[in-house]
PDB file of C-alpha atoms in Angstrom:
ATOM      1  CA  MET G 127    -119.591 -59.300  89.804  1.00 63.00           C
ATOM      2  CA  GLU G 128    -116.540 -59.769  87.618  1.00 80.00           C
ATOM      3  CA  PHE G 129    -116.946 -60.475  83.926  1.00 79.00           C
ATOM      4  CA  SER G 130    -115.169 -63.853  84.153  1.00 80.00           C
ATOM      5  CA  LEU G 131    -117.530 -65.027  86.901  1.00 84.00           C
ATOM      6  CA  PHE G 132    -120.560 -63.827  84.951  1.00 85.00           C
ATOM      7  CA  ALA G 133    -119.279 -65.588  81.820  1.00 86.00           C
ATOM      8  CA  PHE G 134    -118.726 -68.811  83.775  1.00 88.00           C
ATOM      9  CA  TYR G 135    -122.298 -68.856  85.089  1.00 89.00           C
ATOM     10  CA  ALA G 136    -123.656 -68.055  81.630  1.00 89.00           C
ATOM     11  CA  PHE G 137    -121.627 -70.818  79.967  1.00 90.00           C
ATOM     12  CA  ALA G 138    -122.531 -73.277  82.748  1.00 90.00           C
ATOM     13  CA  ALA G 139    -126.236 -72.532  82.220  1.00 91.00           C
ATOM     14  CA  VAL G 140    -125.864 -73.158  78.491  1.00 91.00           C
ATOM     15  CA  VAL G 141    -124.054 -76.472  79.139  1.00 91.00           C
ATOM     16  CA  LEU G 142    -126.805 -77.633  81.513  1.00 92.00           C
ATOM     17  CA  PHE G 143    -129.522 -76.651  79.055  1.00 93.00           C
ATOM     18  CA  ALA G 144    -127.741 -78.380  76.157  1.00 90.00           C
ATOM     19  CA  GLY G 145    -127.113 -81.520  78.210  1.00 90.00           C
ATOM     20  CA  ILE G 146    -130.774 -81.766  79.205  1.00 91.00           C
ATOM     21  CA  ARG G 147    -131.868 -81.262  75.599  1.00 90.00           C
ATOM     22  CA  VAL G 148    -129.500 -84.029  74.447  1.00 87.00           C
ATOM     23  CA  ILE G 149    -131.404 -86.637  76.447  1.00 85.00           C
ATOM     24  CA  THR G 150    -134.891 -85.155  76.001  1.00 86.00           C
ATOM     25  CA  SER G 151    -134.882 -84.375  72.265  1.00 83.00           C
ATOM     26  CA  ARG G 152    -137.010 -86.725  70.199  1.00 79.00           C
ATOM     27  CA  ASN G 153    -135.070 -86.040  67.023  1.00 78.00           C
ATOM     28  CA  PRO G 154    -131.560 -87.616  67.045  1.00 77.00           C
ATOM     29  CA  VAL G 155    -130.207 -84.872  64.770  1.00 76.00           C
ATOM     30  CA  HIS G 156    -131.364 -82.213  67.234  1.00 82.00           C
ATOM     31  CA  ALA G 157    -129.782 -84.190  70.090  1.00 83.00           C
ATOM     32  CA  ALA G 158    -126.459 -84.322  68.223  1.00 81.00           C
ATOM     33  CA  LEU G 159    -126.580 -80.576  67.550  1.00 84.00           C
ATOM     34  CA  TYR G 160    -127.259 -79.863  71.224  1.00 88.00           C
ATOM     35  CA  LEU G 161    -124.268 -82.063  72.074  1.00 87.00           C
ATOM     36  CA  VAL G 162    -122.151 -79.944  69.728  1.00 86.00           C
ATOM     37  CA  LEU G 163    -123.332 -76.861  71.637  1.00 88.00           C
ATOM     38  CA  ALA G 164    -122.428 -78.516  74.958  1.00 89.00           C
ATOM     39  CA  PHE G 165    -118.917 -79.392  73.737  1.00 89.00           C
ATOM     40  CA  PHE G 166    -118.287 -75.915  72.338  1.00 89.00           C
ATOM     41  CA  THR G 167    -119.504 -74.211  75.522  1.00 90.00           C
ATOM     42  CA  THR G 168    -117.307 -76.522  77.609  1.00 90.00           C
ATOM     43  CA  GLY G 169    -114.358 -75.353  75.523  1.00 88.00           C
ATOM     44  CA  CYS G 170    -115.284 -71.763  76.378  1.00 88.00           C
ATOM     45  CA  ILE G 171    -115.276 -72.632  80.093  1.00 89.00           C
ATOM     46  CA  TRP G 172    -111.827 -74.181  79.731  1.00 88.00           C
ATOM     47  CA  MET G 173    -110.655 -70.994  78.053  1.00 85.00           C
ATOM     48  CA  LEU G 174    -111.771 -69.095  81.152  1.00 85.00           C
ATOM     49  CA  MET G 175    -109.647 -71.506  83.228  1.00 83.00           C
ATOM     50  CA  HIS G 176    -106.571 -70.739  81.053  1.00 80.00           C
ATOM     51  CA  ALA G 177    -106.601 -74.288  79.603  1.00 81.00           C
ATOM     52  CA  GLU G 178    -106.250 -73.226  75.985  1.00 81.00           C
ATOM     53  CA  PHE G 179    -104.980 -76.566  74.709  1.00 83.00           C
ATOM     54  CA  LEU G 180    -107.932 -78.518  76.117  1.00 84.00           C
ATOM     55  CA  ALA G 181    -110.353 -75.937  74.741  1.00 86.00           C
ATOM     56  CA  ILE G 182    -108.925 -76.158  71.228  1.00 86.00           C
ATOM     57  CA  ALA G 183    -108.721 -79.972  71.473  1.00 86.00           C
ATOM     58  CA  ILE G 184    -112.393 -80.405  72.371  1.00 87.00           C
ATOM     59  CA  VAL G 185    -113.450 -78.053  69.562  1.00 85.00           C
ATOM     60  CA  LEU G 186    -111.247 -79.672  66.904  1.00 87.00           C
ATOM     61  CA  VAL G 187    -111.574 -83.325  67.950  1.00 85.00           C
ATOM     62  CA  TYR G 188    -115.113 -83.622  69.304  1.00 83.00           C
ATOM     63  CA  VAL G 189    -116.980 -80.813  67.556  1.00 81.00           C
ATOM     64  CA  GLY G 190    -114.986 -80.877  64.327  1.00 80.00           C
ATOM     65  CA  ALA G 191    -114.581 -84.627  63.865  1.00 79.00           C
ATOM     66  CA  VAL G 192    -116.547 -86.901  66.186  1.00 78.00           C
ATOM     67  CA  MET G 193    -119.836 -85.007  66.163  1.00 77.00           C
ATOM     68  CA  VAL G 194    -119.687 -84.439  62.411  1.00 76.00           C
ATOM     69  CA  LEU G 195    -119.301 -88.211  62.038  1.00 76.00           C
ATOM     70  CA  PHE G 196    -122.266 -88.758  64.357  1.00 76.00           C
ATOM     71  CA  LEU G 197    -124.378 -86.375  62.299  1.00 73.00           C
ATOM     72  CA  PHE G 198    -123.470 -88.124  59.041  1.00 75.00           C
ATOM     73  CA  VAL G 199    -124.272 -91.539  60.544  1.00 72.00           C
ATOM     74  CA  VAL G 200    -127.584 -90.361  62.002  1.00 70.00           C
ATOM     75  CA  MET G 201    -128.664 -88.666  58.775  1.00 69.00           C
ATOM     76  CA  MET G 202    -127.599 -91.533  56.496  1.00 68.00           C
ATOM     77  CA  LEU G 203    -129.112 -94.365  58.552  1.00 66.00           C
ATOM     78  CA  ASP G 204    -132.820 -94.987  58.375  1.00 61.00           C
ATOM     79  CA  ILE G 205    -133.493 -95.091  62.108  1.00 63.00           C
ATOM     80  CA  ASN G 206    -136.906 -96.275  63.260  1.00 64.00           C
ATOM     81  CA  LEU G 207    -137.555 -93.800  66.069  1.00 63.00           C
ATOM     82  CA  ASP G 208    -140.708 -95.549  67.271  1.00 65.00           C
ATOM     83  CA  ARG G 209    -138.774 -98.760  67.853  1.00 66.00           C
ATOM     84  CA  VAL G 210    -135.993 -96.896  69.665  1.00 61.00           C
ATOM     85  CA  ARG G 211    -138.463 -95.216  72.030  1.00 64.00           C
ATOM     86  CA  GLU G 212    -140.107 -98.518  72.977  1.00 66.00           C
ATOM     87  CA  GLY G 213    -137.414 -99.392  75.515  1.00 65.00           C
ATOM     88  CA  PHE G 214    -137.198 -95.931  77.111  1.00 67.00           C
ATOM     89  CA  TRP G 215    -139.387 -96.640  80.138  1.00 73.00           C
ATOM     90  CA  GLN G 216    -137.839-100.093  80.505  1.00 75.00           C
ATOM     91  CA  TYR G 217    -134.339 -98.682  81.036  1.00 73.00           C
ATOM     92  CA  LEU G 218    -135.429 -95.561  82.933  1.00 76.00           C
ATOM     93  CA  PRO G 219    -134.846 -97.005  86.468  1.00 82.00           C
ATOM     94  CA  VAL G 220    -131.296 -98.084  85.576  1.00 81.00           C
ATOM     95  CA  GLY G 221    -130.622 -94.690  84.024  1.00 78.00           C
ATOM     96  CA  LEU G 222    -131.884 -92.897  87.137  1.00 86.00           C
ATOM     97  CA  VAL G 223    -129.670 -95.011  89.395  1.00 87.00           C
ATOM     98  CA  VAL G 224    -126.607 -94.316  87.233  1.00 83.00           C
ATOM     99  CA  GLY G 225    -127.448 -90.597  87.115  1.00 81.00           C
ATOM    100  CA  LEU G 226    -127.844 -90.375  90.897  1.00 87.00           C
ATOM    101  CA  LEU G 227    -124.520 -92.154  91.407  1.00 87.00           C
ATOM    102  CA  MET G 228    -122.792 -89.709  89.068  1.00 80.00           C
ATOM    103  CA  VAL G 229    -124.334 -86.737  90.885  1.00 81.00           C
ATOM    104  CA  ALA G 230    -123.226 -88.148  94.256  1.00 82.00           C
ATOM    105  CA  GLU G 231    -119.681 -88.664  92.983  1.00 74.00           C
ATOM    106  CA  MET G 232    -119.493 -85.098  91.659  1.00 73.00           C
ATOM    107  CA  VAL G 233    -120.763 -83.740  94.995  1.00 76.00           C
ATOM    108  CA  VAL G 234    -118.099 -85.702  96.879  1.00 72.00           C
ATOM    109  CA  VAL G 235    -115.356 -84.600  94.514  1.00 66.00           C
ATOM    110  CA  LEU G 236    -116.308 -80.916  94.473  1.00 67.00           C
ATOM    111  CA  ASN G 237    -117.077 -80.682  98.190  1.00 68.00           C
ATOM    112  CA  GLY G 238    -113.867 -81.802  99.916  1.00 58.00           C
ATOM    113  CA  THR G 239    -115.185 -80.897 103.364  1.00 54.00           C
ATOM    114  CA  TYR G 240    -117.446 -83.978 103.232  1.00 52.00           C
ATOM    115  CA  PHE G 241    -114.422 -86.100 104.174  1.00 55.00           C
ATOM    116  CA  LYS G 242    -112.825 -83.293 106.230  1.00 55.00           C
ATOM    117  CA  LEU G 243    -110.242 -82.701 103.515  1.00 54.00           C
ATOM    118  CA  ASP G 244    -108.329 -79.476 103.228  1.00 55.00           C
ATOM    119  CA  ALA G 245    -109.366 -77.546 100.179  1.00 50.00           C
ATOM    120  CA  ALA G 246    -106.626 -76.948  97.646  1.00 54.00           C
ATOM    121  CA  PRO G 247    -105.489 -73.347  97.325  1.00 56.00           C
ATOM    122  CA  PRO G 248    -106.884 -71.566  94.271  1.00 57.00           C
ATOM    123  CA  PRO G 249    -104.415 -71.379  91.386  1.00 60.00           C
ATOM    124  CA  GLY G 250    -102.774 -68.045  90.835  1.00 63.00           C
ATOM    125  CA  VAL G 251    -103.013 -66.013  87.691  1.00 63.00           C
ATOM    126  CA  PRO G 252    -100.335 -67.258  85.247  1.00 64.00           C
ATOM    127  CA  ALA G 253     -97.764 -64.916  83.865  1.00 68.00           C
ATOM    128  CA  ALA G 254     -98.177 -63.375  80.430  1.00 64.00           C
ATOM    129  CA  SER G 255     -95.350 -65.521  78.997  1.00 70.00           C
ATOM    130  CA  PHE G 256     -96.801 -68.785  80.393  1.00 72.00           C
ATOM    131  CA  SER G 257     -97.835 -71.322  77.744  1.00 76.00           C
ATOM    132  CA  ASN G 258    -100.239 -74.022  78.815  1.00 76.00           C
ATOM    133  CA  THR G 259     -99.591 -76.071  75.661  1.00 78.00           C
ATOM    134  CA  GLN G 260     -95.820 -75.906  76.137  1.00 83.00           C
ATOM    135  CA  GLU G 261     -96.022 -77.076  79.747  1.00 82.00           C
ATOM    136  CA  LEU G 262     -98.363 -79.923  78.801  1.00 82.00           C
ATOM    137  CA  ALA G 263     -96.044 -81.020  75.992  1.00 84.00           C
ATOM    138  CA  ARG G 264     -93.026 -80.906  78.324  1.00 87.00           C
ATOM    139  CA  GLU G 265     -94.795 -83.185  80.823  1.00 86.00           C
ATOM    140  CA  LEU G 266     -96.006 -85.588  78.132  1.00 85.00           C
ATOM    141  CA  PHE G 267     -92.669 -86.000  76.366  1.00 87.00           C
ATOM    142  CA  THR G 268     -90.449 -86.076  79.473  1.00 89.00           C
ATOM    143  CA  ASN G 269     -92.114 -87.606  82.524  1.00 90.00           C
ATOM    144  CA  TYR G 270     -94.900 -89.479  80.711  1.00 90.00           C
ATOM    145  CA  VAL G 271     -93.291 -90.282  77.352  1.00 90.00           C
ATOM    146  CA  TYR G 272     -93.545 -94.093  77.725  1.00 92.00           C
ATOM    147  CA  PRO G 273     -97.257 -94.145  78.720  1.00 90.00           C
ATOM    148  CA  PHE G 274     -97.947 -91.633  75.937  1.00 88.00           C
ATOM    149  CA  GLU G 275     -96.236 -93.780  73.294  1.00 92.00           C
ATOM    150  CA  LEU G 276     -97.892 -96.935  74.642  1.00 94.00           C
ATOM    151  CA  ALA G 277    -101.313 -95.302  74.418  1.00 91.00           C
ATOM    152  CA  SER G 278    -100.615 -94.246  70.819  1.00 91.00           C
ATOM    153  CA  LEU G 279     -99.629 -97.819  69.894  1.00 94.00           C
ATOM    154  CA  ILE G 280    -102.778 -99.244  71.509  1.00 94.00           C
ATOM    155  CA  LEU G 281    -104.973 -96.751  69.650  1.00 90.00           C
ATOM    156  CA  THR G 282    -103.216 -97.530  66.359  1.00 93.00           C
ATOM    157  CA  LEU G 283    -103.701-101.261  66.935  1.00 91.00           C
ATOM    158  CA  ALA G 284    -107.389-100.706  67.691  1.00 87.00           C
ATOM    159  CA  MET G 285    -107.812 -98.659  64.508  1.00 86.00           C
ATOM    160  CA  VAL G 286    -106.125-101.323  62.358  1.00 86.00           C
ATOM    161  CA  ALA G 287    -108.237-104.059  63.983  1.00 82.00           C
ATOM    162  CA  ALA G 288    -111.433-102.089  63.351  1.00 77.00           C
ATOM    163  CA  VAL G 289    -110.542-101.661  59.681  1.00 77.00           C
ATOM    164  CA  ALA G 290    -109.686-105.371  59.352  1.00 75.00           C
ATOM    165  CA  LEU G 291    -112.991-106.388  60.937  1.00 71.00           C
ATOM    166  CA  THR G 292    -115.012-104.240  58.541  1.00 68.00           C
ATOM    167  CA  LEU G 293    -113.343-105.850  55.505  1.00 65.00           C
ATOM    168  CA  ARG G 294    -115.000-109.232  56.000  1.00 59.00           C
ATOM    169  CA  ARG G 295    -116.566-111.272  53.208  1.00 58.00           C
ATOM    170  CA  ARG G 296    -119.987-109.937  52.233  1.00 57.00           C
ATOM    171  CA  ALA G 297    -120.306-110.628  48.508  1.00 56.00           C
ATOM    172  CA  ASN G 298    -118.206-111.709  45.579  1.00 60.00           C
ATOM    173  CA  THR G 299    -117.362-108.112  44.712  1.00 56.00           C
ATOM    174  CA  ALA G 300    -116.593-106.941  48.245  1.00 60.00           C
ATOM    175  CA  ARG G 301    -113.088-106.540  49.592  1.00 64.00           C
ATOM    176  CA  TYR G 302    -112.194-108.678  52.590  1.00 64.00           C
ATOM    177  CA  MET G 303    -109.187-109.805  54.582  1.00 66.00           C
ATOM    178  CA  LYS G 304    -107.736-113.311  54.920  1.00 71.00           C
ATOM    179  CA  PRO G 305    -105.529-113.251  58.025  1.00 70.00           C
ATOM    180  CA  ASP G 306    -104.597-116.940  57.760  1.00 73.00           C
ATOM    181  CA  GLU G 307    -103.196-116.473  54.251  1.00 75.00           C
ATOM    182  CA  GLN G 308    -101.344-113.310  55.292  1.00 73.00           C
ATOM    183  CA  ILE G 309     -99.641-115.129  58.150  1.00 74.00           C
ATOM    184  CA  ALA G 310     -98.739-118.199  56.061  1.00 78.00           C
ATOM    185  CA  VAL G 311     -97.149-116.183  53.250  1.00 76.00           C
ATOM    186  CA  LYS G 312     -93.427-116.711  52.570  1.00 78.00           C
ATOM    187  CA  ALA G 313     -90.769-114.374  51.329  1.00 73.00           C
ATOM    188  CA  ALA G 314     -90.552-116.242  48.022  1.00 74.00           C
ATOM    189  CA  ASP G 315     -94.262-115.581  47.442  1.00 73.00           C
ATOM    190  CA  ARG G 316     -93.878-111.835  47.811  1.00 74.00           C
ATOM    191  CA  MET G 317     -91.128-111.280  45.240  1.00 75.00           C
ATOM    192  CA  ARG G 318     -90.364-112.976  41.946  1.00 76.00           C
ATOM    193  CA  ILE G 319     -87.105-112.444  40.067  1.00 79.00           C
ATOM    194  CA  VAL G 320     -87.511-112.526  36.306  1.00 80.00           C
ATOM    195  CA  LYS G 321     -84.473-112.874  34.050  1.00 81.00           C
ATOM    196  CA  MET G 322     -84.774-110.942  30.799  1.00 80.00           C
ATOM    197  CA  GLN G 323     -82.443-110.634  27.853  1.00 80.00           C
ATOM    198  CA  THR G 324     -80.940-107.266  27.197  1.00 77.00           C
ATOM    199  CA  GLU G 325     -81.922-105.406  24.110  1.00 75.00           C
ATOM    200  CA  LYS G 326     -79.629-103.233  22.040  1.00 72.00           C
ATOM    201  CA  ASP G 327     -80.764-100.205  20.161  1.00 68.00           C
ATOM    202  CA  GLU G 328     -80.176-100.476  16.428  1.00 64.00           C
TER     203      GLU G 328
END
C-alpha cells in the first residue's frame, strides 16, 4: 500500500470520527473542537489531492476564523443545555430522513455506474512547476470575473445590512441607525461654510 493511500484512509477515519462526535457530544465546546478537527483533517485530504489553495483556505477561514468565533460565542453565552436537549427526540425523525437523503445523494454521485455513466479518467500527476492557486486565480479573474465580482458585492451588502440591523435602538446610551433620516438628508445639511475674518500677526 502506498503512503498516500494509507494517509487518505487514516485522514478519512479521523474525519468520520470527528463528524460523529460533533453530533453526539453533550458539551457544545467539545462539539466545536471536534468540528475544528474535522475541518483541519479535510484540509489534509485536499493537500493529498494537490488542492493546496482549498486546503489553506479551509484552515485559515473555517478553523482560524469561523470556528474561533463559534467557540467565543458558545463560551460567552449562558446556554441552558437541558432545554436544548428537550427537542432532540422530537426532531430525530426529520434528521434521520435528511441524513439518509444525503447518504443516497453521495452514493449516486460517487458511483457513476448507477446511471450507466462512464467514469471520468483519473487525473494525472501535475508537473513540478504547476501551481493550483495560479490556475484557480486565472479562471476566476478571466472566465468568471463578473460572477466573482457580483458575489463579492452581494457579500459586502449582506455584511453592511447585518451591521445596520444590529445597531437598532435598545437604550438611550446605545448606538442605532436611522435609515429614514439618512435617506432624507440634503447636501446643505452635510456641509456648512463659515466665513471668518482673517487675523494678522502683530
